[in-house]
C-alpha atoms as a printed R data frame, in Angstrom:
    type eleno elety resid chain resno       x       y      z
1   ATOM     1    CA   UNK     A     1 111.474 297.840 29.988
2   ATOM     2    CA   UNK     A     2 113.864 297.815 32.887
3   ATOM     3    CA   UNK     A     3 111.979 299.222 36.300
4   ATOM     4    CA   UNK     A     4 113.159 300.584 38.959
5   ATOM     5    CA   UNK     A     5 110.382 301.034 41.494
6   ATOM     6    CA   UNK     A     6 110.490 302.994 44.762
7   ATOM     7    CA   UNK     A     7 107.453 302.668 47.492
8   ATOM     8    CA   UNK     A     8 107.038 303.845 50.840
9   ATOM     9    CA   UNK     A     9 104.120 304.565 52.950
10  ATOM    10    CA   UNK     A    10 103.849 307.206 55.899
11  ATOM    11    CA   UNK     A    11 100.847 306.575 58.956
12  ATOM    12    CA   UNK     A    12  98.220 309.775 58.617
13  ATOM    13    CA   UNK     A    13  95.093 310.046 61.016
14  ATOM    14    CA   UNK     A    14  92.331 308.114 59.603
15  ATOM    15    CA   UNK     A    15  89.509 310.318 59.922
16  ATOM    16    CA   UNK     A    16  90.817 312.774 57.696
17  ATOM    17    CA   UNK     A    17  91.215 310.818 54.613
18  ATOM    18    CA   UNK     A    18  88.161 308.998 55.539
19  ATOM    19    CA   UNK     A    19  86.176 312.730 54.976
20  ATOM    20    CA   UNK     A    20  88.085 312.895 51.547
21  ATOM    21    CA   UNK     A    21  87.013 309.297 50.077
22  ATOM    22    CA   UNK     A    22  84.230 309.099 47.486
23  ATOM    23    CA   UNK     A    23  80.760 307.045 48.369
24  ATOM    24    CA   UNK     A    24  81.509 303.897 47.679
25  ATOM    25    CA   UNK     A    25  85.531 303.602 48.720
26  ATOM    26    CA   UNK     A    26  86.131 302.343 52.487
27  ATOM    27    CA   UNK     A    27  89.256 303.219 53.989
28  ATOM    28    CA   UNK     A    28  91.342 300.359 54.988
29  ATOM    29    CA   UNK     A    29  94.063 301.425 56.968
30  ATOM    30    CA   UNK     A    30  95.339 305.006 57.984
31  ATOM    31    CA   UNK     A    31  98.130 305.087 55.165
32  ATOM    32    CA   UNK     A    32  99.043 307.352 52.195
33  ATOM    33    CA   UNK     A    33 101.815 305.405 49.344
34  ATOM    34    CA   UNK     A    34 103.676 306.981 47.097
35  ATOM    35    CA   UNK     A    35 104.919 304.778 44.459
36  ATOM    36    CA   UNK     A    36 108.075 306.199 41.998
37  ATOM    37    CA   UNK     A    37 109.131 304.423 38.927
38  ATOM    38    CA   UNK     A    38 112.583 305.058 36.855
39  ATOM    39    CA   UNK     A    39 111.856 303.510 33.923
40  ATOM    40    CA   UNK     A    40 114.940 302.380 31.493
41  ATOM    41    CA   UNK     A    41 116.921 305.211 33.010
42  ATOM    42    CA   UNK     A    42 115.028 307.680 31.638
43  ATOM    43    CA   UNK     A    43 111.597 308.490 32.458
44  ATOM    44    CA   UNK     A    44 110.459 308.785 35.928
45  ATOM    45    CA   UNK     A    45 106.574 308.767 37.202
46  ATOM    46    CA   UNK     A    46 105.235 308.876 40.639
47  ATOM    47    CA   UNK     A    47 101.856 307.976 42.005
48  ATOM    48    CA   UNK     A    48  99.930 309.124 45.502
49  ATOM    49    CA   UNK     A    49  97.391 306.334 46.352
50  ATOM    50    CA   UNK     A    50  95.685 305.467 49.435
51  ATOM    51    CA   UNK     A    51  94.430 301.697 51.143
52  ATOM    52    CA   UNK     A    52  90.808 300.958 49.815
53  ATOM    53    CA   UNK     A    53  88.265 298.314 49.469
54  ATOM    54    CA   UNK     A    54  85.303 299.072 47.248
55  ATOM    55    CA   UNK     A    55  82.784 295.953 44.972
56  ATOM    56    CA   UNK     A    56  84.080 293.523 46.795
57  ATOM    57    CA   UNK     A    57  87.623 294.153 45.750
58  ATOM    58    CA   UNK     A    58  90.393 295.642 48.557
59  ATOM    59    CA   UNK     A    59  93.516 297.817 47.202
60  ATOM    60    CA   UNK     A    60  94.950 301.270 46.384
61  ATOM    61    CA   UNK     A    61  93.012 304.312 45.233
62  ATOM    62    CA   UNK     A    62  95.147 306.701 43.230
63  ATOM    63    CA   UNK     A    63  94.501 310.336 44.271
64  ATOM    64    CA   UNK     A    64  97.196 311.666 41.369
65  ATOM    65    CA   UNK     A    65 100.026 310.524 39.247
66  ATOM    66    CA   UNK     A    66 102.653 312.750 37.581
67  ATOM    67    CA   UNK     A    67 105.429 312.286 35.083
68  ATOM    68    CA   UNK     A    68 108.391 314.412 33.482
69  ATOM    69    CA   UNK     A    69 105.563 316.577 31.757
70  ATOM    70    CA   UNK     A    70 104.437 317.550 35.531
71  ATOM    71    CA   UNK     A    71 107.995 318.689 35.912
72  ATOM    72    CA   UNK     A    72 109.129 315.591 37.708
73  ATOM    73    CA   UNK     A    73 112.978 314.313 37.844
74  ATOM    74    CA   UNK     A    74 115.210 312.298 39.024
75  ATOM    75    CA   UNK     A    75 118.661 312.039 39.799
76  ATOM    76    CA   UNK     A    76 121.399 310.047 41.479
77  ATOM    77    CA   UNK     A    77 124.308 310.544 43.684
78  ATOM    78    CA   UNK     A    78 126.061 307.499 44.536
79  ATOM    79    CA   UNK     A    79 123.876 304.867 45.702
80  ATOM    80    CA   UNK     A    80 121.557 307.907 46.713
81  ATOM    81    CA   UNK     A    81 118.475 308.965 44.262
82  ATOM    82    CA   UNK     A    82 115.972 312.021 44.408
83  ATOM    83    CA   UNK     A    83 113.091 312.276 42.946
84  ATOM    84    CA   UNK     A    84 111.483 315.666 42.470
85  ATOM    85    CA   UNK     A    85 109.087 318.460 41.131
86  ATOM    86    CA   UNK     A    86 107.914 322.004 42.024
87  ATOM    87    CA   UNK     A    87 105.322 319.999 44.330
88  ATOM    88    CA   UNK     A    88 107.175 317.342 46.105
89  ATOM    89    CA   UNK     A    89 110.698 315.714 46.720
90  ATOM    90    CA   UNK     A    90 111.575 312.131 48.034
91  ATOM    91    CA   UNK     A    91 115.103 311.092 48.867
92  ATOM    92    CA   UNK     A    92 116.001 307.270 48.999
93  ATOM    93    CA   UNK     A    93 119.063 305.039 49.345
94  ATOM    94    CA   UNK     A    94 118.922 300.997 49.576
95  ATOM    95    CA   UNK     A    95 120.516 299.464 52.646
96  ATOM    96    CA   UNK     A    96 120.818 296.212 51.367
97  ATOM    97    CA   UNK     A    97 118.701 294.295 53.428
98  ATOM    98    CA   UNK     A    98 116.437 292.297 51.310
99  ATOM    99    CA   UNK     A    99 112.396 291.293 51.996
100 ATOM   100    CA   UNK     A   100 108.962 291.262 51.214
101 ATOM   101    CA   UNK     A   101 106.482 293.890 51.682
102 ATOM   102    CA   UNK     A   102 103.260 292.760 53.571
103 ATOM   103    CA   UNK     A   103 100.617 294.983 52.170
104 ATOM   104    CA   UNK     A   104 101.149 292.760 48.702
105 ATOM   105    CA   UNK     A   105  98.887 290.379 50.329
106 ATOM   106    CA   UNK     A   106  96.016 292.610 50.797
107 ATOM   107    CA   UNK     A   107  96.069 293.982 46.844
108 ATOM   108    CA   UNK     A   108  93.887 293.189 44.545
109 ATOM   109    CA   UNK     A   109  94.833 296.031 42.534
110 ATOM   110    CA   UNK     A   110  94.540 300.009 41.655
111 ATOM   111    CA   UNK     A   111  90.873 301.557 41.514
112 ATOM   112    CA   UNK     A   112  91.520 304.879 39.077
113 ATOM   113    CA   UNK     A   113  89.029 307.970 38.894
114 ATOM   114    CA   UNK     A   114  88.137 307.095 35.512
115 ATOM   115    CA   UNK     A   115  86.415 303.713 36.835
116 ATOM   116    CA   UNK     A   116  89.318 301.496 35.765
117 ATOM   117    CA   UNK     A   117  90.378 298.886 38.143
118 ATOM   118    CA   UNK     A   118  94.126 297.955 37.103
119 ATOM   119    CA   UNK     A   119  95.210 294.160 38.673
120 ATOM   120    CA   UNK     A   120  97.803 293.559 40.648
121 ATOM   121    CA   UNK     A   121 101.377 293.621 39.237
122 ATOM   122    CA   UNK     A   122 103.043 290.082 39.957
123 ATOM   123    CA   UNK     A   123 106.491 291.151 41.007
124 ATOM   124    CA   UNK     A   124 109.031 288.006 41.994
125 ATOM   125    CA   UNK     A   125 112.082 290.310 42.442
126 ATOM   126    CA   UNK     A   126 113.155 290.864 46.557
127 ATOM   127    CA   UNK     A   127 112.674 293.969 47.641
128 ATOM   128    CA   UNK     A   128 115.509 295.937 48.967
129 ATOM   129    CA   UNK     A   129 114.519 297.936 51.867
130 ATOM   130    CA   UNK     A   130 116.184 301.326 52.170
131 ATOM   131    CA   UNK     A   131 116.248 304.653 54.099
132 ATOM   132    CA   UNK     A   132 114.365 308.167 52.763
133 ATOM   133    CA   UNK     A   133 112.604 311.263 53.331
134 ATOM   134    CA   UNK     A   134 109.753 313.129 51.466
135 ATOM   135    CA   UNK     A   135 107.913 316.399 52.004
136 ATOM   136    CA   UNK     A   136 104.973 317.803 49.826
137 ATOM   137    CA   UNK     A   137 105.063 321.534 48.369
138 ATOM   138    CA   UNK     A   138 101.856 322.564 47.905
139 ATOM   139    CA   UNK     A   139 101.826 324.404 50.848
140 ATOM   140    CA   UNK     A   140 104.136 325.755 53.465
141 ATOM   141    CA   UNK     A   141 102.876 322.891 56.086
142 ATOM   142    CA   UNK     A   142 102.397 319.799 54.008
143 ATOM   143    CA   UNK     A   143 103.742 316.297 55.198
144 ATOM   144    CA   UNK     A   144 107.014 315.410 55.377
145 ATOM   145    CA   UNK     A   145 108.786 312.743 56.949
146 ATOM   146    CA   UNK     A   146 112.055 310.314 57.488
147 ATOM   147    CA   UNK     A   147 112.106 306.561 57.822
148 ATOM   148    CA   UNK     A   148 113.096 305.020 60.969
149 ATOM   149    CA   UNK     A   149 114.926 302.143 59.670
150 ATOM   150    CA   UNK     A   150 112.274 299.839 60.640
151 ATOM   151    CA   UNK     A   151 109.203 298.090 58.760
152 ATOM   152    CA   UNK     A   152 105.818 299.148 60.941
153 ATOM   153    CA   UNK     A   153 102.496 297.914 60.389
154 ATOM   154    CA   UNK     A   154  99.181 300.167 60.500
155 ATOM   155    CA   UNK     A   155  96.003 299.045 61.617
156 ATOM   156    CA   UNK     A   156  92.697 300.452 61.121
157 ATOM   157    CA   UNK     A   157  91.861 303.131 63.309
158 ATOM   158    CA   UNK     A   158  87.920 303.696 65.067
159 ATOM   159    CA   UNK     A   159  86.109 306.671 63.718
160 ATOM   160    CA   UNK     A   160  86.930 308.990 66.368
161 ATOM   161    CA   UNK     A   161  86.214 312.133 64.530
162 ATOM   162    CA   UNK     A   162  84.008 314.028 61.992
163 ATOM   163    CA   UNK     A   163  85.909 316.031 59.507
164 ATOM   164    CA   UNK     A   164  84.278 318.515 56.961
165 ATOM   165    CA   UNK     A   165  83.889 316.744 53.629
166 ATOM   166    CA   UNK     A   166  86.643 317.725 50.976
167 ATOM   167    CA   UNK     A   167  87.804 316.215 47.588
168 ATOM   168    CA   UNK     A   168  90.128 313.952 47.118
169 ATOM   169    CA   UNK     A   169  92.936 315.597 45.685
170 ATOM   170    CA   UNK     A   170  96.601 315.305 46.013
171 ATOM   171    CA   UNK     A   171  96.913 318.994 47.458
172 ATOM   172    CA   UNK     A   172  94.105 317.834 50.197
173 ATOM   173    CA   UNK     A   173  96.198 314.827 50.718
174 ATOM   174    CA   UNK     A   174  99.677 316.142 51.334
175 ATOM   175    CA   UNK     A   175  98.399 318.664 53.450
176 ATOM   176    CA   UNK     A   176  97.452 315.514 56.055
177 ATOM   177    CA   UNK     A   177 100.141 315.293 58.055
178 ATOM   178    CA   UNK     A   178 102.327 312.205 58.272
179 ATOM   179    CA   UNK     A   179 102.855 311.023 61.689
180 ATOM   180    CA   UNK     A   180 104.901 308.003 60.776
181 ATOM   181    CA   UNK     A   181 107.133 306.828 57.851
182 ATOM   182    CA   UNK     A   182 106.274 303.175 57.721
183 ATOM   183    CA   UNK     A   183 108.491 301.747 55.876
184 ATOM   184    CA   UNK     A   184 110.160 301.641 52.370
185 ATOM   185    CA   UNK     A   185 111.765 299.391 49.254
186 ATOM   186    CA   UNK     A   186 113.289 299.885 46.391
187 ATOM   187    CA   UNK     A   187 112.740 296.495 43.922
188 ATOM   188    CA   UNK     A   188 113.941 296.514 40.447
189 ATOM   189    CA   UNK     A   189 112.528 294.347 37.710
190 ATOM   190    CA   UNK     A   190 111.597 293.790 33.947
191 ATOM   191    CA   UNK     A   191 108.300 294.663 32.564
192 ATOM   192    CA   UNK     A   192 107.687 292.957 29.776
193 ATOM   193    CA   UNK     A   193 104.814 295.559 28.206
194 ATOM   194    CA   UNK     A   194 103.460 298.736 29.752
195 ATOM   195    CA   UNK     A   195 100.149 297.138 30.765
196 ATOM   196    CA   UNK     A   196 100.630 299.411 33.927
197 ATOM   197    CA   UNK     A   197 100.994 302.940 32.867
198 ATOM   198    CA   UNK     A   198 101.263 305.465 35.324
């Protein structure tokens, strides 16, 4: 299966996803991800997940994941692709710079509601960083955001604030808002079986 894999990651306040984590999840860094995959040039699926460590292990939670069924598409104009539903859209475009991405090193894997811990997928292929935008739909006010061209780390913020307890959900999520895209890559590879399903 040929990939094509888009991930970028916007800065949020810490304390609010910090009210929205179950129990036994620790937030790691003030960070939501969303992860798209085009996948053989035909299906596309998208993924919201957050920086956790929980049983000794440190990675992503996912708080939702869609696919064409949800309504989600994608298409391409030029070297420019958009991916979007009813609920979301994200723009991206490589700008051929090449890298790594250094929140690979602090992955163990993906912790799922349904208890299942997925491992890490090894990925060799460079990363190509590139340029986008995103804005959630769930509601009038939901984040939205535009990369700056630039890689920038986020470190773990003190508890500076006590937010009313909500669940984690994607429309809870979004409606955080983003004060800072990150950074972003595009990396394209071959999957040799669909051990990672999204």
């Amino acid at each position: 299966m040929k990939v094509e894999q888009f991930v970028m990651a916007y800065k949020i306040e810490q304390d609010r996803i910090r009210a929205m984590l179950p129990a036994d999840f620790e937030s790691l860094r003030p960070v939501l991800r969303i992860n798209a995959e085009i996948r053989d040039e035909k299906g596309v699926c998208l993924e919201f997940n957050t920086p956790v460590a929980s049983e000794n292990r440190r990675g992503w939670l996912n708080i939702a994941n869609w696919s064409e069924e949800n309504g989600l598409a994608f298409r391409r104009e030029g070297k420019k692709v958009t991916i979007s539903a009813p609920f979301f859209e994200l723009v991206y475009q490589g700008v051929g710079i090449q890298g790594g991405c250094p929140a690979e090193r602090d992955n163990d894997g993906c912790f799922f509601g349904d208890g299942i811990f997925r491992l890490n997928e090894k990925i060799n292929e460079n990363k190509e960083f590139c340029d986008c935008e995103f804005a959630w739909k769930f509601h009038e006010n939901d984040a939205c955001g535009k990369s700056e061209g630039k890689t920038i780390p986020a470190l773990k913020e003190d508890i500076t604030a006590d937010y009313e307890k909500l669940a984690l959900t994607a429309e809870n999520a979004a409606a955080i808002p983003c004060e800072q895209v990150l950074g972003a890559y595009i990396v394209r590879f071959e999957r040799k079986t669909d051990q990672y399903p999204r």
